[in-house]
CSV table of C-alpha atoms in Angstrom, one decimal:
chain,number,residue,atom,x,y,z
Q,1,UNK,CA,-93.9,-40.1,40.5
Q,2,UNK,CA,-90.4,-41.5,40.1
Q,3,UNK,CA,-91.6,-43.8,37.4
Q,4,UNK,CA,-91.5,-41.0,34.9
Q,5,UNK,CA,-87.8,-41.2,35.0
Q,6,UNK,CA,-88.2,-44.7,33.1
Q,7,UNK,CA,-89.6,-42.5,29.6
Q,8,UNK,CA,-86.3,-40.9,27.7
Q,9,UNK,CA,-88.5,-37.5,27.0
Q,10,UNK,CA,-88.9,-36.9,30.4
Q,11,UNK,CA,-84.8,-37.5,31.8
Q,12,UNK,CA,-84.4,-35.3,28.6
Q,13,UNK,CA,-86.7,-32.3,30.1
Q,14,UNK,CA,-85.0,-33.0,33.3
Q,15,UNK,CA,-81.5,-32.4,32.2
Q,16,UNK,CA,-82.2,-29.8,30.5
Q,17,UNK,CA,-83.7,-28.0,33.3
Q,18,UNK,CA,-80.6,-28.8,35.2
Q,19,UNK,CA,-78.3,-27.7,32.2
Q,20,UNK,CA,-81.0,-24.3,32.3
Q,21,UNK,CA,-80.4,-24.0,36.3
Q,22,UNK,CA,-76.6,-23.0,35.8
Q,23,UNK,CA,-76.2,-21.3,32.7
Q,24,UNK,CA,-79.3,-19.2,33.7
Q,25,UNK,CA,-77.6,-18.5,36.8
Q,26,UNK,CA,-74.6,-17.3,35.6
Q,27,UNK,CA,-75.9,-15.5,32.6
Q,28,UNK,CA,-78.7,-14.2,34.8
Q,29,UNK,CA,-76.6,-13.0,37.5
Q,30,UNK,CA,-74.3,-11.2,34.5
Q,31,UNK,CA,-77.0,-9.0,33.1
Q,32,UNK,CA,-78.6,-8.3,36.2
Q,33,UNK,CA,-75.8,-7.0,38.0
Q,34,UNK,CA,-74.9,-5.0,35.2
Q,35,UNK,CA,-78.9,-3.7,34.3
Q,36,UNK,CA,-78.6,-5.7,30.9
Q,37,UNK,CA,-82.1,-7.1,31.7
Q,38,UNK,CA,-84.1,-4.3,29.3
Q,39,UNK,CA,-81.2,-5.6,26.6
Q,40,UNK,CA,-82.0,-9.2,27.0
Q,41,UNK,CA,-85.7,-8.5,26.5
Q,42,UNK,CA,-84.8,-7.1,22.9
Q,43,UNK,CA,-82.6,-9.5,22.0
Q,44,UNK,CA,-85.2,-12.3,23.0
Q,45,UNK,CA,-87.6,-10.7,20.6
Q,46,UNK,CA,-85.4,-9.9,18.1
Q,47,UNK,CA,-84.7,-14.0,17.5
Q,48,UNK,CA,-88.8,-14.1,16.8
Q,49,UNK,CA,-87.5,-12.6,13.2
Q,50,UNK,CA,-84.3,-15.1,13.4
Q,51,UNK,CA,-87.4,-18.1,13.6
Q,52,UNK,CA,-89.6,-16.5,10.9
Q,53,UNK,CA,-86.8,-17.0,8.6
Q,54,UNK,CA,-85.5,-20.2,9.2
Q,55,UNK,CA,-88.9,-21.6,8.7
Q,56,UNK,CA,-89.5,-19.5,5.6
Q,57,UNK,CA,-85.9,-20.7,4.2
Q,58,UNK,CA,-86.6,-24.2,5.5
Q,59,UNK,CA,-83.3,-23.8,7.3
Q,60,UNK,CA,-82.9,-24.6,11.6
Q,61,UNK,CA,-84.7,-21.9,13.1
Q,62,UNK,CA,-82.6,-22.2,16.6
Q,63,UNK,CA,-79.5,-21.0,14.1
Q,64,UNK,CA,-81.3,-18.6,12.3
Q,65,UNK,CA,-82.2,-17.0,15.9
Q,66,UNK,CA,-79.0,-17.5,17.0
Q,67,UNK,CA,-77.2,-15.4,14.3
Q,68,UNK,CA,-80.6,-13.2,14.8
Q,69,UNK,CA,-79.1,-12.5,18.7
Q,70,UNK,CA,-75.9,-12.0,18.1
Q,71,UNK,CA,-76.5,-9.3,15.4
Q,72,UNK,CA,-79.1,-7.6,17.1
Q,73,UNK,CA,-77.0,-7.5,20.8
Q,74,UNK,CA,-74.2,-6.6,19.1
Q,75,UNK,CA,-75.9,-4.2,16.9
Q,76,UNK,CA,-77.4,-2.7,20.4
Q,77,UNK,CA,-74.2,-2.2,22.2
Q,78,UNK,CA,-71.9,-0.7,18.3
Q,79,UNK,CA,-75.5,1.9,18.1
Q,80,UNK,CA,-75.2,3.1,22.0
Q,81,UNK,CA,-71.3,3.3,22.3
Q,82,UNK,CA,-70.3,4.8,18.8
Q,83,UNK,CA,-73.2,6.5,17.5
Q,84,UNK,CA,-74.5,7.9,20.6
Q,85,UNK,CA,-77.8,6.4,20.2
Q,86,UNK,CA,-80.1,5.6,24.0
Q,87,UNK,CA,-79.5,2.1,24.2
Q,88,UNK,CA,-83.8,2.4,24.9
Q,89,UNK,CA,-84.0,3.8,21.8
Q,90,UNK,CA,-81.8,0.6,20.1
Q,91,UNK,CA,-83.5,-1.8,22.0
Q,92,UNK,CA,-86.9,-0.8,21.0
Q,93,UNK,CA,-85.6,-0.8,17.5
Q,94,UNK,CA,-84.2,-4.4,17.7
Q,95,UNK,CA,-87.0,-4.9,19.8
Q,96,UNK,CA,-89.5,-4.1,17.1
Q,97,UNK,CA,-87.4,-4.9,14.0
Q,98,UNK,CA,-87.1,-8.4,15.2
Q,99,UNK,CA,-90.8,-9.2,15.7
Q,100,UNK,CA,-91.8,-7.3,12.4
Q,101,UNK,CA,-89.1,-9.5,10.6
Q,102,UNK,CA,-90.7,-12.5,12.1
Q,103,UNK,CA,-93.9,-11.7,11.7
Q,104,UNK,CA,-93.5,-11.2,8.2
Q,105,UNK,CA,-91.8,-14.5,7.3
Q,106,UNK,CA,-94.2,-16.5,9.2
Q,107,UNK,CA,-97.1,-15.1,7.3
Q,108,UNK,CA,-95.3,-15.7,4.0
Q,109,UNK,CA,-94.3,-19.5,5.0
Q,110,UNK,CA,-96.4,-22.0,3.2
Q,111,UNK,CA,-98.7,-24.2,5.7
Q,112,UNK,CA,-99.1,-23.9,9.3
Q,113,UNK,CA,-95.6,-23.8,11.6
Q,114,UNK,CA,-96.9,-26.5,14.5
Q,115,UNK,CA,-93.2,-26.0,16.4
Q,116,UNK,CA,-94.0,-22.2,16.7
Q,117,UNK,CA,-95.6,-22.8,20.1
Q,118,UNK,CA,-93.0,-24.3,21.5
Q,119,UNK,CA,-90.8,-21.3,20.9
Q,120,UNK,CA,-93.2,-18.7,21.9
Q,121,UNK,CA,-94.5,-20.4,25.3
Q,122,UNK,CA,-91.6,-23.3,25.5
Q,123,UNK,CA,-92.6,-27.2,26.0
Q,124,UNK,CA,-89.6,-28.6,27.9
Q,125,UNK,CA,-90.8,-32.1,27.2
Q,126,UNK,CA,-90.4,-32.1,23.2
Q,127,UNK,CA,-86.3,-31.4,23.8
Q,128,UNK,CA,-83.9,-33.9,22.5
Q,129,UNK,CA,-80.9,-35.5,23.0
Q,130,UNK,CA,-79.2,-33.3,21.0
Q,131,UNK,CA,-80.6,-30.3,22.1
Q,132,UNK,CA,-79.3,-31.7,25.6
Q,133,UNK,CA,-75.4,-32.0,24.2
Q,134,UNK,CA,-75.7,-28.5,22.9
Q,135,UNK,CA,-77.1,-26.8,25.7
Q,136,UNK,CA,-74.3,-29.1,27.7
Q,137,UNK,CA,-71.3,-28.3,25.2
Q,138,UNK,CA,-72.8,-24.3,25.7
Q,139,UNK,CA,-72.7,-24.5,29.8
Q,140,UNK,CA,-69.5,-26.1,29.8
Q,141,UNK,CA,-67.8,-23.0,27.5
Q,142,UNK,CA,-70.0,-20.5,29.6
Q,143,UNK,CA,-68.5,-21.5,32.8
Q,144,UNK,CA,-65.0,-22.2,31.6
Q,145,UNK,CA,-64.8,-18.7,30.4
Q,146,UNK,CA,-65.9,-18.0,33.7
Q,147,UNK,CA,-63.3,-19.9,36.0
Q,148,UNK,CA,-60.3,-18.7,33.7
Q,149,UNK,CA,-61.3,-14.6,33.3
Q,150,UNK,CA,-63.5,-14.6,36.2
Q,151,UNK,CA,-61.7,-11.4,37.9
Q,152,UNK,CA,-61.3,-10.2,34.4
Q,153,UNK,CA,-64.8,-9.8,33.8
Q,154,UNK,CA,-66.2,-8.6,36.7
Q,155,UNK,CA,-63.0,-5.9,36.4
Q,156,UNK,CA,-64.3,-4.9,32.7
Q,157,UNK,CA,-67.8,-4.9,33.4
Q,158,UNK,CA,-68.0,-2.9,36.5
Q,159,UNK,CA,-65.1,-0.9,36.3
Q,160,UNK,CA,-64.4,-0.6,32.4
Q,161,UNK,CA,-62.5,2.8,32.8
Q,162,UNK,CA,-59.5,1.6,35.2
Q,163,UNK,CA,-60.1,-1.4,32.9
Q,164,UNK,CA,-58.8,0.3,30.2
Q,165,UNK,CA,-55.9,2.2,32.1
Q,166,UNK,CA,-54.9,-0.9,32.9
Q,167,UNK,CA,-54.7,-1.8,29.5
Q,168,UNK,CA,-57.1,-4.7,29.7
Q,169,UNK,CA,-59.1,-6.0,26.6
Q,170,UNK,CA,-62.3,-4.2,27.6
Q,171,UNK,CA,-63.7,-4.4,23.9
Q,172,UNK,CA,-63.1,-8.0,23.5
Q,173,UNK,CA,-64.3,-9.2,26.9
Q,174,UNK,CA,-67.4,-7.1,26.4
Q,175,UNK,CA,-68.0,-9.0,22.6
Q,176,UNK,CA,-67.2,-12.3,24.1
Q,177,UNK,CA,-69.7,-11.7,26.9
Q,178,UNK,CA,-72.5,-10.0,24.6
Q,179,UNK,CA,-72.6,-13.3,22.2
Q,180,UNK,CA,-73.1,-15.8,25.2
Q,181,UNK,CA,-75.9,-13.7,26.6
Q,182,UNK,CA,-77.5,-13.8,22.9
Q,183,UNK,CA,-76.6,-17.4,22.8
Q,184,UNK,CA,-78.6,-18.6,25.9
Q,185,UNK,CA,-80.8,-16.7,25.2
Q,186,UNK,CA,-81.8,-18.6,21.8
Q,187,UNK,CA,-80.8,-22.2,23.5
Q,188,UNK,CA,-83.4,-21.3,26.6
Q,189,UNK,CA,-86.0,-20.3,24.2
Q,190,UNK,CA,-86.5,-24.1,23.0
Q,191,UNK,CA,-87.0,-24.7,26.8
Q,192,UNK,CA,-89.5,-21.5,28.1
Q,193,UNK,CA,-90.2,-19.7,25.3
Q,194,UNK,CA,-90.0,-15.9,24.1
Q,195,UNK,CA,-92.4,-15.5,26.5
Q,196,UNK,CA,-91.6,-16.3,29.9
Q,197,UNK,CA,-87.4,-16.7,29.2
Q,198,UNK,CA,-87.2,-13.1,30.8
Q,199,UNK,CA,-88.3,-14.5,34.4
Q,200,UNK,CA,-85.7,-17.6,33.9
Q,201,UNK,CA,-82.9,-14.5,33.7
Q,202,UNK,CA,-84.4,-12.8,36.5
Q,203,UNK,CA,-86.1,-13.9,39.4
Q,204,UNK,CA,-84.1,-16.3,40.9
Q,205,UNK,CA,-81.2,-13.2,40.7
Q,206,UNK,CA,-83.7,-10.8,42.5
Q,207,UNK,CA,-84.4,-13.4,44.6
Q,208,UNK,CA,-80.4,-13.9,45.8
Q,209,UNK,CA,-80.2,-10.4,45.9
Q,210,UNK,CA,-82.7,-9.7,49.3
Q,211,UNK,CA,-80.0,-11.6,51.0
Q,212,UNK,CA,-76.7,-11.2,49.6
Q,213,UNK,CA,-74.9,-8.4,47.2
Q,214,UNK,CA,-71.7,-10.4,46.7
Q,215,UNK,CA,-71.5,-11.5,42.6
Q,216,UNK,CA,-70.0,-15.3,43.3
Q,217,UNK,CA,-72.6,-15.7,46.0
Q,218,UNK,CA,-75.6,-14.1,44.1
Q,219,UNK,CA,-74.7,-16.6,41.2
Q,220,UNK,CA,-74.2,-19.5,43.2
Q,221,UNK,CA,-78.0,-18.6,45.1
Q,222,UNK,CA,-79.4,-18.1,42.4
Q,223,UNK,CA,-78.3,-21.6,40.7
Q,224,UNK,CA,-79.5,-23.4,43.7
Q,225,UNK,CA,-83.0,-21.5,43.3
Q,226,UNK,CA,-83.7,-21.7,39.7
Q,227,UNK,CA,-82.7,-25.3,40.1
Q,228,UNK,CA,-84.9,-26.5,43.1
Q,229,UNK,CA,-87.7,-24.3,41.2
Q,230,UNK,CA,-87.1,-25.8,37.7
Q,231,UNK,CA,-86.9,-29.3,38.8
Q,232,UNK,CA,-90.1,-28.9,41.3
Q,233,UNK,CA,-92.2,-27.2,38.4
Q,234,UNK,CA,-91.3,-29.7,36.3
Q,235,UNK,CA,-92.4,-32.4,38.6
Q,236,UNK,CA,-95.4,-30.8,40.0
Q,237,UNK,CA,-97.2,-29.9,36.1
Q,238,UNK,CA,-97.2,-34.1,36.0
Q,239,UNK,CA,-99.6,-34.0,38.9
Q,240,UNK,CA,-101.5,-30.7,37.6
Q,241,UNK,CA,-101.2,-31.2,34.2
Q,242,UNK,CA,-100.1,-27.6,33.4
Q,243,UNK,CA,-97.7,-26.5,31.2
Q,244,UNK,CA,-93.8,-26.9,33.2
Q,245,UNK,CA,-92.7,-23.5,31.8
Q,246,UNK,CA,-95.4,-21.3,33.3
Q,247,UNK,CA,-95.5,-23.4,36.3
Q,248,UNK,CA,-91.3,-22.8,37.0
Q,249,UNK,CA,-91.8,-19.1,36.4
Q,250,UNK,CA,-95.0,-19.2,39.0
Q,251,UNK,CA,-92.8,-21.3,41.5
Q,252,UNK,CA,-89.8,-19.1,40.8
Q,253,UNK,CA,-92.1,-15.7,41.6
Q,254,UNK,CA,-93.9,-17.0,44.6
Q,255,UNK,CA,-90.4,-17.7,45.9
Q,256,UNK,CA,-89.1,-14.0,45.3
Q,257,UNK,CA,-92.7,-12.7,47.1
Q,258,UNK,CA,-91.4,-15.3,50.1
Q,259,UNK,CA,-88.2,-13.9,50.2
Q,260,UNK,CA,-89.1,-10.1,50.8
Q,261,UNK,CA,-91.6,-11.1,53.3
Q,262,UNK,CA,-88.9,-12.8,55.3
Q,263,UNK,CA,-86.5,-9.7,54.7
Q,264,UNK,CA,-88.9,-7.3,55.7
Q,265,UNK,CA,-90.3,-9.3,58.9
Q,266,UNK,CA,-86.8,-10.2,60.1
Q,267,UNK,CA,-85.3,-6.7,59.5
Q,268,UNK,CA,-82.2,-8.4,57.1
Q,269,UNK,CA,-79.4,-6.2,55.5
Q,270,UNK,CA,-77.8,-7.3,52.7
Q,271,UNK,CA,-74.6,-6.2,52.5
């Protein structure tokens, strides 16, 4: 099995899994905690009409979804917290907007689009090398911001109100955390797809979260997880010959089911 580390496509596929593991974590763990996870689902659909676009222009459709994400996530959060609108109600409309868009501009591209596939189900193995430095420039940022304004953060997140009697920059650190959620979500959707990039953002958190309640740890658990699940789906659809994606997402759920049986035989607490 260790042969397949001698063809380039395949170390590609496995560093960017590894890449995936940690920026999923953190992101994961992020929106999680915070119940951003209905959110995420819109903005993930909303970068469907982001990749209509780009292929009707004949532009990059990661960039078009990527200025897609950012619009519509930060279009969710200026609806709910000035105009009063249900974030539900925004999401469904980004939610719906998005695929319309998309939808609309795929029909009207000339030809067939062969790379939509990829988006909508993923195909780990068809990443590049530059896809790799991105997603590795983008991890590096996302946990930088991290280590330096960690406390700062969690503080505005979780507790925006003292936040702000304290004078901290509650607006900004919200922004600057509301375009790195849109933005990997759009560099993950080369790797799973639209459709399964929701359980890459989820599972291993739940997972974490049967055993521990602590944000570091929960981050840290579910890095180890999405890693160990990423890497062995990735490994395992060369034996099956099944697409990776699906297969992680399967691994990554049987391992949550696992988790609650041990909770609930052994009688553990989180605390």
């Amino acid at each position: 099995m260790f042969e397949l580390l001698e063809y380039g496509f395949f170390r590609n596929a496995l560093a960017g899994v590894v890449l995936l593991s940690i920026a999923s974590a953190v992101i994961g763990t992020y929106i999680v905690s915070r119940r951003l996870v209905s959110i995420s689902g819109g903005v993930t659909h909303a970068c469907f009409g982001g990749l209509g676009l780009g292929y009707f222009l004949g532009v990059s459709p990661v960039a078009m979804a990527a200025l897609f994400a950012i619009c519509s996530s930060l279009g969710v959060q200026w609806m709910s917290s000035r105009h009063r609108v249900r974030e539900d109600s925004a999401i469904a409309v980004v939610w719906a907007l998005g695929m319309a868009v998309g939808t609309l501009f795929i029909f009207l591209t000339p030809g067939y689009v062969p790379e939509l596939n990829s988006f909508l189900f993923g195909n780990i193995l068809t990443i590049t090398g530059n896809d790799i430095w991105t997603f590795a420039i983008y991890t590096c940022v996302l946990l930088a911001v991290f280590i330096f304004a960690y406390r700062l953060i969690l503080v505005c997140a979780f507790d925006p109100d003292f936040a702000r009697v304290r004078r901290l920059p509650v607006g900004l650190i919200s922004t600057v955390m509301t375009v790195l959620v849109a933005l990997c979500i759009v560099l993950t959707i080369r790797l799973v797809g639209v459709m399964l990039l929701m359980s890459m953002l989820s599972l291993p958190q739940m997972t974490a979260e049967v055993f521990e309640r602590r944000f570091l740890r929960i981050m840290v658990f579910s890095a180890i997880i999405s890693l160990l699940c990423s890497v062995g789906g990735l490994f395992l659809s060369t034996v099956v010959n099944v697409p990776c994606s699906a297969l992680i997402v399967i691994l990554m759920a049987g391992v949550y089911l696992v988790a609650k049986c041990v909770s609930a035989v052994s009688g553990w607490r989180n605390g």
